[in-house]
Amino acid sequence: MPPRDQINHQCPIRDVLDRMGDAWSLLVMLELSRGPCRFNALRRVVDGISQRMLAVTLRHLERDGLISRQVLPLSPPQVEYALTGLGGSLIARVNLLRDWAVEHQPQVWQARAAYDARDASAEKAA
Amino acid sequence: MPPRDQINHQCPIRDVLDRMGDAWSLLVMLELSRGPCRFNALRRVVDGISQRMLAVTLRHLERDGLISRQVLPLSPPQVEYALTGLGGSLIARVNLLRDWAVEHQPQVWQARAAYDARDASAEKAA
DNA sequence: CAGTATCCCCAAGGATACTG
DNA sequence: CAGTATCCTTGGGGATACTG
């Protein structure tokens, strides 16, 4: 199996979901949807992200035109990341998905509990 | 870092996106949204999925109440998988995301091309 | 047919160190 | 501050074989 990046780019839904799929892209975009932010500030607020993954994630998002990167000519250097219009429109759709999650989470949890209960009793029977 | 399954279950959006994130869940649900289907039929149509991952994926989706599993008392045994109402409502939201992808894919591609071009000329300069 | 069990590999990503 | 380079580990997932 080839690495994820090399496949499925003919399928538009996978193209976007591969990006959403990795834990960090979404969290970073969600954070940037609250306003522009610099590298280390993001690092602190995204909680748990490694320096490497933040850099990689930002490169990906920037390449896809979802965020912008602006270097401020200062010393020490400062770089501001911000959501683009394109990124903002994506986040809007993602929020619809989050709304679904919030709305239906009780049902999902209930389903899981029911499944696990059935599972446990089936195992006991064996 | 603990494995993905053990964390972020307090965050509803991650809970659903972790599921969407793995390549197969979505493809399987999308296929089932076209009608009920049996194991090996799914295997053939989902293209590229291994027997193991199909089984694992189906278990997950079933546990979350997104699909149903019905064993038909026949010989040889037959098992029909189908999208539940819950699963259907999720797919509806996912389709909104797909619509975004279809609609904005040109912009994303254009952004990538621009980025890569800048990247290449920057590299040549060095 | 519809799975489970086992083995095994590899690339995603963390930790650490260094640079403009 | 904002990264890049390097090394190393781990668990996701493929291949294969077996079962009710």
PDB file of N, CA, C and O in Angstrom, chain B residues 17-41:
ATOM      1  N   LEU B  17     -14.639  12.395  13.963  1.00  0.00           N
ATOM      2  CA  LEU B  17     -13.617  12.505  12.922  1.00  0.00           C
ATOM      3  C   LEU B  17     -12.587  11.390  12.992  1.00  0.00           C
ATOM      4  O   LEU B  17     -12.038  10.998  11.976  1.00  0.00           O
ATOM      5  N   ASP B  18     -12.359  10.874  14.180  1.00  0.00           N
ATOM      6  CA  ASP B  18     -11.465   9.730  14.269  1.00  0.00           C
ATOM      7  C   ASP B  18     -12.038   8.583  13.458  1.00  0.00           C
ATOM      8  O   ASP B  18     -11.316   7.806  12.839  1.00  0.00           O
ATOM      9  N   ARG B  19     -13.344   8.486  13.496  1.00  0.00           N
ATOM     10  CA  ARG B  19     -13.994   7.436  12.722  1.00  0.00           C
ATOM     11  C   ARG B  19     -13.924   7.734  11.227  1.00  0.00           C
ATOM     12  O   ARG B  19     -13.631   6.867  10.426  1.00  0.00           O
ATOM     13  N   MET B  20     -14.203   8.977  10.856  1.00  0.00           N
ATOM     14  CA  MET B  20     -14.130   9.353   9.446  1.00  0.00           C
ATOM     15  C   MET B  20     -12.690   9.317   8.946  1.00  0.00           C
ATOM     16  O   MET B  20     -12.446   9.100   7.778  1.00  0.00           O
ATOM     17  N   GLY B  21     -11.781   9.565   9.862  1.00  0.00           N
ATOM     18  CA  GLY B  21     -10.389   9.683   9.496  1.00  0.00           C
ATOM     19  C   GLY B  21      -9.835   8.436   8.857  1.00  0.00           C
ATOM     20  O   GLY B  21      -9.134   8.528   7.856  1.00  0.00           O
ATOM     21  N   ASP B  22     -10.150   7.272   9.414  1.00  0.00           N
ATOM     22  CA  ASP B  22      -9.619   6.073   8.785  1.00  0.00           C
ATOM     23  C   ASP B  22     -10.308   5.886   7.437  1.00  0.00           C
ATOM     24  O   ASP B  22     -11.508   6.038   7.285  1.00  0.00           O
ATOM     25  N   ALA B  23      -9.481   5.575   6.486  1.00  0.00           N
ATOM     26  CA  ALA B  23      -9.893   5.552   5.094  1.00  0.00           C
ATOM     27  C   ALA B  23     -11.197   4.785   4.856  1.00  0.00           C
ATOM     28  O   ALA B  23     -12.009   5.180   4.033  1.00  0.00           O
ATOM     29  N   TRP B  24     -11.413   3.713   5.596  1.00  0.00           N
ATOM     30  CA  TRP B  24     -12.443   2.764   5.185  1.00  0.00           C
ATOM     31  C   TRP B  24     -13.851   3.049   5.682  1.00  0.00           C
ATOM     32  O   TRP B  24     -14.832   2.802   4.974  1.00  0.00           O
ATOM     33  N   SER B  25     -13.984   3.541   6.897  1.00  0.00           N
ATOM     34  CA  SER B  25     -15.310   3.748   7.471  1.00  0.00           C
ATOM     35  C   SER B  25     -16.215   4.512   6.513  1.00  0.00           C
ATOM     36  O   SER B  25     -17.361   4.128   6.263  1.00  0.00           O
ATOM     37  N   LEU B  26     -15.659   5.581   5.996  1.00  0.00           N
ATOM     38  CA  LEU B  26     -16.448   6.434   5.118  1.00  0.00           C
ATOM     39  C   LEU B  26     -16.865   5.695   3.861  1.00  0.00           C
ATOM     40  O   LEU B  26     -18.023   5.738   3.463  1.00  0.00           O
ATOM     41  N   LEU B  27     -15.898   5.037   3.246  1.00  0.00           N
ATOM     42  CA  LEU B  27     -16.192   4.335   1.997  1.00  0.00           C
ATOM     43  C   LEU B  27     -17.255   3.267   2.210  1.00  0.00           C
ATOM     44  O   LEU B  27     -18.158   3.098   1.390  1.00  0.00           O
ATOM     45  N   VAL B  28     -17.151   2.571   3.337  1.00  0.00           N
ATOM     46  CA  VAL B  28     -18.129   1.525   3.633  1.00  0.00           C
ATOM     47  C   VAL B  28     -19.519   2.140   3.831  1.00  0.00           C
ATOM     48  O   VAL B  28     -20.510   1.677   3.252  1.00  0.00           O
ATOM     49  N   MET B  29     -19.582   3.207   4.622  1.00  0.00           N
ATOM     50  CA  MET B  29     -20.877   3.847   4.865  1.00  0.00           C
ATOM     51  C   MET B  29     -21.461   4.407   3.580  1.00  0.00           C
ATOM     52  O   MET B  29     -22.665   4.295   3.325  1.00  0.00           O
ATOM     53  N   LEU B  30     -20.601   5.020   2.781  1.00  0.00           N
ATOM     54  CA  LEU B  30     -21.066   5.578   1.514  1.00  0.00           C
ATOM     55  C   LEU B  30     -21.673   4.484   0.643  1.00  0.00           C
ATOM     56  O   LEU B  30     -22.714   4.677   0.007  1.00  0.00           O
ATOM     57  N   GLU B  31     -21.008   3.337   0.629  1.00  0.00           N
ATOM     58  CA  GLU B  31     -21.525   2.222  -0.152  1.00  0.00           C
ATOM     59  C   GLU B  31     -22.868   1.748   0.405  1.00  0.00           C
ATOM     60  O   GLU B  31     -23.829   1.512  -0.327  1.00  0.00           O
ATOM     61  N   LEU B  32     -22.945   1.641   1.724  1.00  0.00           N
ATOM     62  CA  LEU B  32     -24.187   1.164   2.351  1.00  0.00           C
ATOM     63  C   LEU B  32     -25.316   2.183   2.191  1.00  0.00           C
ATOM     64  O   LEU B  32     -26.501   1.821   2.276  1.00  0.00           O
ATOM     65  N   SER B  33     -24.948   3.435   1.965  1.00  0.00           N
ATOM     66  CA  SER B  33     -25.994   4.442   1.781  1.00  0.00           C
ATOM     67  C   SER B  33     -26.737   4.213   0.463  1.00  0.00           C
ATOM     68  O   SER B  33     -27.791   4.785   0.226  1.00  0.00           O
ATOM     69  N   ARG B  34     -26.176   3.366  -0.373  1.00  0.00           N
ATOM     70  CA  ARG B  34     -26.835   3.031  -1.638  1.00  0.00           C
ATOM     71  C   ARG B  34     -27.713   1.807  -1.486  1.00  0.00           C
ATOM     72  O   ARG B  34     -28.345   1.373  -2.455  1.00  0.00           O
ATOM     73  N   GLY B  35     -27.723   1.236  -0.288  1.00  0.00           N
ATOM     74  CA  GLY B  35     -28.551   0.062  -0.046  1.00  0.00           C
ATOM     75  C   GLY B  35     -27.805  -0.981   0.764  1.00  0.00           C
ATOM     76  O   GLY B  35     -26.579  -0.950   0.843  1.00  0.00           O
ATOM     77  N   PRO B  36     -28.535  -1.902   1.412  1.00  0.00           N
ATOM     78  CA  PRO B  36     -27.925  -2.960   2.216  1.00  0.00           C
ATOM     79  C   PRO B  36     -26.983  -3.793   1.371  1.00  0.00           C
ATOM     80  O   PRO B  36     -27.116  -3.843   0.147  1.00  0.00           O
ATOM     81  N   CYS B  37     -26.066  -4.439   2.032  1.00  0.00           N
ATOM     82  CA  CYS B  37     -25.038  -5.182   1.302  1.00  0.00           C
ATOM     83  C   CYS B  37     -24.438  -6.246   2.201  1.00  0.00           C
ATOM     84  O   CYS B  37     -24.377  -6.076   3.419  1.00  0.00           O
ATOM     85  N   ARG B  38     -23.967  -7.343   1.608  1.00  0.00           N
ATOM     86  CA  ARG B  38     -23.362  -8.408   2.395  1.00  0.00           C
ATOM     87  C   ARG B  38     -21.845  -8.309   2.401  1.00  0.00           C
ATOM     88  O   ARG B  38     -21.255  -7.560   1.615  1.00  0.00           O
ATOM     89  N   PHE B  39     -21.242  -9.094   3.290  1.00  0.00           N
ATOM     90  CA  PHE B  39     -19.808  -8.970   3.553  1.00  0.00           C
ATOM     91  C   PHE B  39     -18.953  -9.031   2.291  1.00  0.00           C
ATOM     92  O   PHE B  39     -18.241  -8.075   1.962  1.00  0.00           O
ATOM     93  N   ASN B  40     -19.040 -10.120   1.605  1.00  0.00           N
ATOM     94  CA  ASN B  40     -18.146 -10.277   0.460  1.00  0.00           C
ATOM     95  C   ASN B  40     -18.493  -9.349  -0.691  1.00  0.00           C
ATOM     96  O   ASN B  40     -17.617  -8.973  -1.477  1.00  0.00           O
ATOM     97  N   ALA B  41     -19.763  -8.969  -0.763  1.00  0.00           N
ATOM     98  CA  ALA B  41     -20.147  -7.998  -1.782  1.00  0.00           C
ATOM     99  C   ALA B  41     -19.470  -6.661  -1.485  1.00  0.00           C
ATOM    100  O   ALA B  41     -18.911  -6.018  -2.384  1.00  0.00           O
TER     101      ALA B  41
END
